[in-house]
């Protein structure tokens, strides 16, 4: 390829791609570049394209560049299909911004500088085009269903739709639309969030992003016959689309998104350069955060330098949030329960690995605030060592079997152990959370199916605890979940096989349990706290409350302490649920008198 790109001036300058003509002989688009300043008084109208890069990016066709004679730019399969659709629609005089074409990808300095202003590129565009790829008969049918519901608000407008009709249509949306790679790409979150006008195009079909969002919300209500943690593209796309829309709503309301929520989303997205798990979200973040600036000086795959560069980005991000941010909630994104590369401290999120964990949606919906206000920020005690103040609540003394979504035997064993533990610990109320209060207050109205009134009350508490008081849609549960719980237990008692799970997929308690506690386990402490933690929870771990962190934390001491200790070395295991402590209050009567040094 001959010379195409002239250097961009320093500052908020970008290249726009003008479609000048269509060569009638070759069918090739003829385009030209122009440099524009986003700080200028009149930014020309342009559409920014959001799409999925092809890996590897094999050249399929090309476009001619008129202001660089004899030069052309290669088009990958995805971009070839996009320009083919432009030709079909006779859109031959468009002005576009397409990263693969408008950024000199061979210039790492330019690439980093353009990433740093990506928020302005997409927010300054007249509109954003989401290109999902060519259509199929299945995707055409799915878009027809989506657009037939474009005037229906969620949830009120969907109440009169027959369940079978909604289920069939939404299953088609999941399999033919949400399975597209675009939904799993990290960069699309920023691209689809920064602009109010976003059109989703799939071949000849299109819809407005808000219409698609309402269909995704409806799918959680109507589509029941899918495994929540199945790594199939449709399921991954469902998770990613749901979180994208939560982020988009928060950004449009507040003008920024809490970076902890963005990092949570990064765990279930895909990017070829793992540094983009941070860099791809910078445009949505609070500008006061001292987050690491984009830097691609170390090429992808250059081992071990590349791994070290990724480690440094994640480390610097954690330090920015924990030592200079407004809370210590980012501790809930890390821990040895999640996968970590050797050498990455336990308190640093390692975003290379996939995780479906969703703590920040849960903590917001359930209104948890275990740690209350932040007294002091975390500090670096030494490289790789984070110092936080905490109150050690208790020690883990009993651990139940882990919940496994695809194992009936594991669920049966876990529930036997959980029921035995709950019958001993939940008879005396600890929690004052709104969900527990609501379901317990309704207990007296329930027809008594248990041996005595006392067991009715603690069983109702157990239902609330195992779901965190939330249904699969994130809304507070009511007493009807006790009936769903009873049905779930009865099903387990029939000794079904693993292949029989389809019989119980529609049970709302099972779906909420599965969503929240997959790979988690119930445990108790020496003082009788009823708790839930990740699969790595072990006897001897310590439950801690950290001022400024809304989640209780589990830590594992590196050396056993003899008597009171002011400073303790430990590793972070993960966040946990502790009945009675989620709504705060522990630090009203207990001091954060321990200095925890996490490594």
XYZ file of C-alpha atoms in Angstrom:
599
model
C 0.000 0.000 0.000
C 1.435 3.389 -1.035
C 1.518 6.403 1.262
C -2.031 7.292 2.340
C -1.851 9.067 5.685
C -0.483 12.531 6.359
C 0.430 13.100 10.011
C -2.339 14.469 12.209
C -1.679 17.753 14.034
C -1.326 17.636 17.804
C -4.650 18.000 19.616
C -8.221 16.895 18.951
C -7.794 16.264 15.227
C -9.264 13.304 13.343
C -9.521 12.129 9.752
C -12.937 11.811 8.160
C -13.581 9.565 5.177
C -15.672 11.186 2.441
C -17.225 8.865 -0.115
C -16.629 10.798 -3.337
C -17.797 8.454 -6.055
C -18.515 4.902 -7.097
C -16.399 3.626 -9.966
C -18.961 2.297 -12.422
C -16.429 -0.025 -14.025
C -14.811 -1.655 -10.992
C -17.667 -1.089 -8.531
C -15.063 0.280 -6.128
C -15.828 3.230 -3.868
C -13.615 6.254 -4.369
C -12.982 8.112 -1.110
C -10.899 10.946 0.234
C -9.614 11.941 3.655
C -9.932 15.329 5.290
C -8.563 16.399 8.624
C -10.961 18.139 11.005
C -10.588 19.595 14.468
C -13.172 18.484 17.027
C -12.502 21.705 18.953
C -13.429 23.736 15.888
C -16.448 25.998 15.674
C -18.184 23.920 13.013
C -17.527 20.196 13.013
C -18.879 18.659 9.791
C -21.649 16.102 10.023
C -20.419 12.531 9.971
C -21.486 9.058 11.067
C -19.188 7.010 13.308
C -19.157 3.281 12.622
C -19.182 0.701 15.419
C -18.407 -2.796 14.191
C -16.386 -5.933 14.911
C -12.830 -6.217 13.720
C -11.912 -9.364 11.826
C -9.106 -11.439 13.323
C -7.073 -11.988 11.338
C -8.002 -8.988 9.189
C -7.772 -10.660 5.773
C -8.114 -8.312 2.805
C -11.300 -9.036 0.862
C -11.600 -5.876 -1.250
C -10.478 -2.253 -1.159
C -11.499 1.360 -1.577
C -9.613 3.884 -3.684
C -8.210 7.024 -2.041
C -8.562 9.955 -4.437
C -6.233 12.343 -2.605
C -3.453 9.764 -2.648
C -3.176 8.726 -6.325
C -2.663 5.045 -7.032
C -3.330 4.246 -3.360
C -6.045 2.142 -1.852
C -7.079 0.893 1.560
C -7.873 -2.773 2.219
C -11.286 -3.794 3.501
C -11.778 -6.754 5.824
C -14.759 -9.059 5.365
C -16.873 -7.044 7.813
C -16.088 -3.689 6.190
C -16.488 -5.186 2.703
C -20.026 -6.243 3.657
C -20.725 -2.782 5.118
C -19.640 -0.942 1.956
C -21.585 -3.455 -0.108
C -24.704 -2.505 1.875
C -23.957 1.200 1.351
C -23.841 0.494 -2.380
C -27.170 -1.344 -2.240
C -28.736 1.601 -0.398
C -27.168 4.019 -2.913
C -25.422 5.858 -0.061
C -22.585 7.138 -2.232
C -21.959 10.560 -0.700
C -21.522 9.783 2.985
C -18.984 11.132 5.439
C -17.811 8.435 7.836
C -15.389 7.813 10.665
C -14.151 4.214 10.690
C -11.253 3.469 13.018
C -9.537 0.862 10.827
C -9.446 3.344 7.928
C -9.245 6.763 9.603
C -6.447 5.910 12.048
C -2.986 4.983 10.836
C -2.939 1.587 12.542
C 0.787 1.208 11.943
C 1.549 4.323 13.987
C 1.323 3.351 17.676
C 1.676 6.945 18.876
C -1.183 8.115 16.663
C -3.277 5.137 17.707
C -2.819 5.950 21.408
C -3.601 9.629 20.819
C -6.786 8.772 18.917
C -7.912 6.323 21.610
C -7.513 9.133 24.148
C -10.103 11.259 22.292
C -12.387 8.401 21.235
C -15.164 9.741 23.452
C -15.187 12.967 21.466
C -15.112 11.125 18.142
C -18.347 9.283 18.930
C -20.091 12.046 20.883
C -19.388 14.618 18.132
C -20.819 12.427 15.380
C -24.259 13.209 14.018
C -25.109 9.580 14.621
C -23.526 6.204 15.312
C -24.076 3.237 13.030
C -23.815 -0.189 14.647
C -22.965 -2.696 11.913
C -23.743 -6.295 12.925
C -22.891 -7.805 9.548
C -24.916 -9.259 6.692
C -28.452 -10.451 7.279
C -29.743 -14.011 7.247
C -33.333 -15.255 7.013
C -33.231 -15.757 10.793
C -31.925 -12.259 11.542
C -34.462 -10.734 9.133
C -37.260 -12.477 11.035
C -35.799 -11.333 14.360
C -35.598 -7.695 13.237
C -39.153 -7.890 11.984
C -40.200 -8.951 15.500
C -38.062 -6.232 17.126
C -39.546 -3.474 14.983
C -43.087 -4.738 15.532
C -42.569 -3.857 19.209
C -40.888 -0.479 18.670
C -43.784 1.501 20.155
C -44.192 -0.705 23.233
C -42.755 0.627 26.508
C -41.187 -1.857 28.908
C -42.703 -3.439 30.918
C -46.236 -2.028 30.654
C -46.575 -2.412 26.887
C -45.639 -6.105 26.932
C -48.272 -7.284 29.396
C -50.893 -8.013 26.737
C -48.561 -9.983 24.469
C -49.203 -13.749 24.682
C -46.292 -15.490 26.386
C -45.802 -17.935 23.508
C -45.570 -15.129 20.946
C -43.109 -13.125 23.036
C -41.019 -16.181 23.882
C -40.714 -17.349 20.274
C -39.841 -13.885 19.000
C -37.303 -13.157 21.718
C -35.616 -16.550 21.358
C -35.089 -15.584 17.722
C -33.585 -12.255 18.796
C -31.140 -14.059 21.083
C -30.064 -16.693 18.566
C -29.924 -14.536 15.413
C -29.021 -11.066 16.738
C -27.453 -11.168 20.211
C -25.191 -14.020 19.113
C -23.395 -11.627 16.753
C -19.768 -10.932 17.787
C -20.432 -7.176 18.068
C -22.185 -7.592 21.423
C -19.138 -9.291 22.979
C -16.625 -6.670 21.867
C -15.205 -4.392 24.579
C -15.010 -1.214 22.506
C -18.679 -1.190 21.504
C -19.800 -0.167 24.999
C -18.239 3.268 24.647
C -19.192 3.544 20.995
C -22.886 2.783 21.572
C -23.136 4.892 24.735
C -21.605 8.262 23.843
C -24.232 9.303 21.295
C -27.995 9.683 21.676
C -28.662 8.651 18.064
C -27.617 5.030 17.499
C -28.948 2.893 14.643
C -28.387 -0.868 14.675
C -28.052 -2.300 11.154
C -27.891 -5.955 10.145
C -27.764 -6.246 6.365
C -30.989 -4.800 5.009
C -32.623 -4.563 8.418
C -32.249 -1.879 11.057
C -33.708 -0.632 14.319
C -33.135 2.096 16.887
C -31.009 1.004 19.844
C -33.743 1.803 22.387
C -36.106 -0.634 20.661
C -33.491 -3.383 20.869
C -32.889 -2.536 24.534
C -36.551 -3.093 25.414
C -36.471 -6.486 23.687
C -33.394 -7.507 25.691
C -35.145 -6.547 28.931
C -38.198 -8.525 27.844
C -36.055 -11.584 27.103
C -35.149 -11.856 30.803
C -38.863 -12.055 31.557
C -40.094 -14.348 28.781
C -37.192 -16.589 27.718
C -36.602 -19.275 30.327
C -35.132 -22.252 28.482
C -31.521 -21.129 28.385
C -28.659 -21.846 30.739
C -27.492 -18.606 32.333
C -23.818 -19.524 32.291
C -23.632 -21.450 29.043
C -20.711 -19.956 27.067
C -22.639 -20.061 23.789
C -22.569 -16.808 21.747
C -26.288 -16.090 22.297
C -25.943 -16.330 26.089
C -22.740 -14.285 26.184
C -24.416 -11.736 23.936
C -27.419 -11.565 26.253
C -25.207 -10.813 29.259
C -23.097 -8.274 27.382
C -26.080 -6.491 25.839
C -27.833 -6.252 29.200
C -24.802 -4.698 30.880
C -24.195 -2.383 27.924
C -27.702 -0.962 28.262
C -27.296 -0.478 32.033
C -24.091 1.455 31.348
C -25.726 3.484 28.567
C -28.627 4.470 30.833
C -26.258 5.534 33.625
C -24.116 7.593 31.252
C -27.073 9.365 29.652
C -28.420 10.228 33.110
C -25.170 11.218 34.842
C -22.673 12.086 32.113
C -20.194 9.465 33.337
C -20.196 5.880 34.582
C -18.574 4.564 37.727
C -15.385 2.933 36.567
C -15.939 -0.068 38.836
C -19.080 -0.879 36.837
C -17.142 -0.568 33.581
C -14.433 -2.933 34.807
C -17.120 -5.389 35.897
C -18.384 -5.369 32.308
C -14.850 -5.832 30.967
C -14.767 -9.282 32.583
C -17.343 -10.632 30.109
C -16.166 -8.830 26.960
C -13.522 -9.631 24.369
C -10.613 -7.564 23.088
C -7.517 -8.641 21.178
C -5.321 -6.250 23.179
C -5.996 -6.903 26.873
C -5.002 -3.330 27.757
C -8.208 -2.237 26.056
C -10.160 -3.746 28.970
C -9.269 -0.399 30.585
C -8.535 1.921 27.655
C -11.838 1.166 25.880
C -13.797 2.666 28.784
C -11.828 5.853 29.468
C -14.284 8.004 27.527
C -17.114 7.048 29.882
C -15.198 7.611 33.122
C -15.157 10.509 35.548
C -12.416 12.783 34.192
C -11.138 13.500 37.717
C -9.831 9.928 38.058
C -6.101 9.549 37.433
C -6.503 6.472 35.233
C -3.640 5.249 33.028
C -3.423 6.900 29.615
C -3.524 4.725 26.479
C -0.109 3.350 25.606
C 0.519 0.728 22.912
C 4.305 1.033 22.733
C 4.730 -2.660 23.581
C 3.236 -4.736 20.727
C 0.663 -7.448 21.382
C 2.252 -10.858 21.777
C 5.766 -9.622 22.536
C 6.402 -11.902 25.512
C 7.111 -11.319 28.348
C 7.091 -7.549 27.838
C 3.469 -7.505 26.685
C 2.193 -9.427 29.732
C 4.095 -7.026 31.985
C 2.563 -4.046 30.164
C -0.939 -5.460 30.676
C -0.177 -6.136 34.349
C 0.936 -2.526 34.764
C -2.263 -1.119 33.239
C -4.431 -3.193 35.597
C -2.221 -2.333 38.595
C -2.284 1.408 37.833
C -6.058 1.279 37.395
C -6.554 -0.402 40.779
C -4.254 2.142 42.452
C -6.152 5.023 40.838
C -9.486 3.729 42.140
C -8.417 2.563 45.598
C -5.788 5.155 46.537
C -7.242 8.198 44.779
C -10.936 7.414 44.225
C -14.084 8.085 46.230
C -14.655 4.556 47.557
C -12.999 1.188 48.064
C -15.694 -0.721 46.172
C -13.148 -1.803 43.551
C -11.956 -4.421 46.056
C -15.104 -6.377 45.110
C -13.723 -6.792 41.575
C -10.646 -8.731 42.636
C -9.558 -11.621 44.821
C -8.143 -15.109 44.509
C -11.616 -16.509 43.755
C -11.224 -14.934 40.301
C -8.485 -16.083 37.946
C -5.180 -14.250 38.306
C -1.939 -14.440 36.371
C 1.022 -15.276 38.583
C 2.468 -12.080 39.996
C -0.744 -10.031 39.870
C -1.652 -8.961 43.444
C -4.921 -10.351 44.801
C -6.391 -6.822 45.105
C -5.835 -6.016 41.411
C -8.592 -7.067 38.949
C -7.077 -9.293 36.256
C -9.356 -8.541 33.322
C -7.816 -11.156 31.026
C -10.263 -13.742 32.333
C -14.003 -14.140 31.730
C -16.366 -13.765 34.678
C -20.133 -13.363 34.846
C -20.048 -11.929 38.373
C -22.297 -8.881 38.703
C -21.678 -7.395 42.172
C -22.358 -3.753 41.335
C -25.817 -4.337 39.890
C -26.661 -6.357 43.006
C -25.258 -3.846 45.511
C -27.153 -0.998 43.834
C -30.461 -2.848 43.594
C -30.256 -4.325 47.110
C -29.028 -1.024 48.628
C -26.154 -2.648 50.502
C -23.639 -0.487 52.323
C -21.754 -2.744 54.716
C -18.721 -0.473 55.110
C -20.475 2.870 55.288
C -18.491 6.037 54.499
C -14.793 5.949 53.688
C -12.615 7.208 56.543
C -9.257 6.989 54.777
C -8.153 5.999 51.290
C -6.076 2.894 50.727
C -2.309 3.351 50.558
C 0.557 1.529 48.915
C 2.666 0.069 51.708
C 5.185 -1.151 49.119
C 5.043 -2.125 45.438
C 2.254 -4.704 45.122
C 1.098 -4.276 48.730
C -2.102 -2.351 49.538
C -2.815 -1.075 53.036
C -6.457 -0.639 54.145
C -8.123 -0.136 57.512
C -10.674 -2.773 58.483
C -12.619 -4.417 61.265
C -12.266 -8.198 61.416
C -15.764 -9.522 62.100
C -15.226 -13.248 62.527
C -13.624 -16.468 61.297
C -15.145 -18.980 58.865
C -15.832 -22.270 60.675
C -18.257 -24.215 58.430
C -18.308 -24.340 54.631
C -21.130 -25.940 52.611
C -20.899 -27.621 49.226
C -20.549 -25.318 46.236
C -23.599 -24.679 44.013
C -22.992 -26.094 40.529
C -25.559 -25.120 37.929
C -25.249 -28.351 35.908
C -25.074 -30.894 38.760
C -28.211 -32.157 40.491
C -26.131 -34.124 42.994
C -24.171 -31.006 43.984
C -27.385 -29.006 44.412
C -28.935 -31.758 46.543
C -25.885 -31.984 48.789
C -25.553 -28.204 49.032
C -29.214 -27.723 49.959
C -29.103 -30.433 52.641
C -26.154 -28.675 54.255
C -27.658 -25.205 53.805
C -30.997 -26.204 55.356
C -29.243 -27.757 58.351
C -27.142 -24.625 58.851
C -30.067 -22.260 58.329
C -32.325 -24.090 60.794
C -29.651 -23.529 63.428
C -28.611 -19.947 62.658
C -31.596 -18.139 61.137
C -34.154 -18.534 63.915
C -32.897 -15.327 65.545
C -33.197 -12.347 63.170
C -30.047 -10.380 62.370
C -30.984 -8.597 59.168
C -33.028 -5.431 58.837
C -32.757 -5.185 55.063
C -35.848 -4.113 53.166
C -36.124 -7.429 51.315
C -35.849 -9.511 54.488
C -38.280 -7.261 56.331
C -40.816 -7.461 53.512
C -40.784 -11.228 53.130
C -40.723 -11.824 56.897
C -43.601 -9.432 57.504
C -45.693 -11.448 55.092
C -44.980 -14.725 56.855
C -48.030 -14.557 59.082
C -50.248 -14.315 56.007
C -48.843 -17.476 54.475
C -50.610 -20.755 54.760
C -48.400 -22.704 57.122
C -46.830 -25.615 55.251
C -44.085 -26.191 57.827
C -43.956 -27.957 61.149
C -44.267 -24.743 63.149
C -44.402 -20.992 62.801
C -40.717 -20.661 63.665
C -39.607 -22.750 60.709
C -41.858 -20.705 58.408
C -40.023 -17.551 59.442
C -36.474 -18.865 59.066
C -37.302 -20.549 55.753
C -38.642 -17.246 54.450
C -35.437 -15.576 55.596
C -33.421 -18.234 53.790
C -35.284 -17.612 50.522
C -34.512 -13.901 50.799
C -30.845 -14.503 51.629
C -30.194 -17.024 48.831
C -31.567 -14.586 46.233
C -30.202 -11.420 47.894
C -33.844 -10.385 47.959
C -33.901 -9.897 44.172
C -35.535 -11.727 41.287
C -33.746 -12.482 38.049
C -34.909 -9.105 36.711
C -33.272 -7.305 39.629
C -36.597 -6.340 41.188
C -37.376 -7.024 44.892
C -38.962 -10.416 45.494
C -42.147 -11.063 47.441
C -43.600 -13.931 49.411
C -44.462 -15.829 46.222
C -40.797 -16.819 46.021
C -41.340 -19.078 49.015
C -43.692 -21.168 46.884
C -41.106 -21.254 44.080
C -38.517 -22.346 46.662
C -40.790 -25.171 47.872
C -41.292 -26.347 44.279
C -37.524 -26.307 43.761
C -36.931 -28.433 46.867
C -39.637 -30.901 45.866
C -38.042 -31.226 42.425
C -34.645 -31.981 43.984
C -36.262 -34.639 46.174
C -37.499 -36.541 43.092
C -33.846 -37.423 42.347
C -33.833 -36.064 38.798
C -30.853 -36.503 36.500
C -28.701 -33.675 35.175
C -30.572 -33.988 31.879
C -33.839 -33.089 33.647
C -32.908 -29.465 34.386
C -35.214 -28.304 31.581
C -38.114 -29.260 33.880
C -37.127 -26.561 36.374
C -35.735 -23.791 34.134
C -38.911 -21.728 34.508
C -38.840 -21.830 38.324
C -38.162 -18.240 39.396
C -36.364 -19.157 42.601
C -34.036 -21.543 40.754
C -33.269 -18.913 38.115
C -32.505 -16.252 40.733
C -30.410 -18.719 42.764
C -28.539 -19.837 39.683
C -27.883 -16.268 38.573
C -26.476 -15.142 41.926
C -24.835 -18.207 43.481
C -23.391 -20.254 40.619
C -20.023 -21.569 41.919
C -20.670 -19.953 45.324
C -21.198 -21.631 48.688
C -22.930 -20.918 51.986
C -20.718 -20.720 55.063
C -20.958 -19.756 58.721
C -18.627 -18.155 61.249
C -17.703 -18.972 64.818
C -20.065 -16.301 66.142
C -22.977 -17.671 64.119
C -23.125 -15.368 61.100
C -24.882 -16.943 58.100
C -22.890 -16.027 54.995
C -22.384 -16.671 51.281
C -19.009 -16.537 49.539
C -17.131 -17.604 46.449
C -16.059 -21.139 45.720
C -12.563 -20.546 47.148
C -13.895 -19.832 50.668
C -12.147 -22.006 53.269
C -12.391 -22.651 56.992
C -10.145 -20.152 58.762
C -10.730 -17.272 56.348
C -11.600 -13.951 57.969
C -14.711 -11.835 57.323
C -13.822 -8.129 57.288
C -15.663 -4.838 57.037
C -13.699 -2.062 55.313
C -14.924 1.553 55.652
C -15.753 2.817 52.175
C -16.470 -0.621 50.690
C -20.134 -1.555 50.412
C -19.273 -5.268 50.420
C -17.959 -7.407 53.291
C -14.674 -9.012 52.271
C -13.084 -12.406 52.820
C -9.339 -12.448 53.401
C -6.836 -15.203 54.155
C -4.091 -14.375 56.618
C -0.568 -15.158 55.458
C 0.522 -15.863 59.030
C -1.697 -16.802 61.961
C -1.945 -14.020 64.526
C -1.447 -14.686 68.202
C -3.554 -12.195 70.155
C -4.538 -8.673 69.002
C -2.672 -7.449 65.929
C -2.435 -3.920 64.572
C -1.064 -4.874 61.130
C -1.833 -8.131 59.306
C -0.539 -9.473 55.972
C -3.242 -11.203 53.935
C -4.520 -11.996 50.472
C -7.957 -10.961 49.283
C -10.267 -13.904 48.559
C -13.382 -12.042 47.333
C -16.409 -10.167 48.564
C -19.097 -12.022 50.511
C -22.646 -11.734 51.829
C -23.108 -11.669 55.620
C -26.654 -11.791 56.953
C -27.244 -8.817 59.217
C -24.265 -6.752 58.062
C -25.153 -5.771 54.496
C -27.019 -2.607 55.453
C -24.232 -1.169 57.606
C -24.147 -0.598 61.329
C -21.231 -2.872 62.215
C -18.813 0.048 62.388
C -21.200 1.994 64.632
C -20.161 -0.243 67.511
C -16.885 -1.735 66.244
C -13.704 0.047 65.229
C -11.722 -0.362 62.022
C -8.645 -0.880 64.159
C -6.726 -3.365 62.013
C -4.312 -2.384 59.265
C -4.705 -4.991 56.536
C -1.801 -5.290 54.099
C -3.019 -7.096 50.978
C -0.608 -8.680 48.525
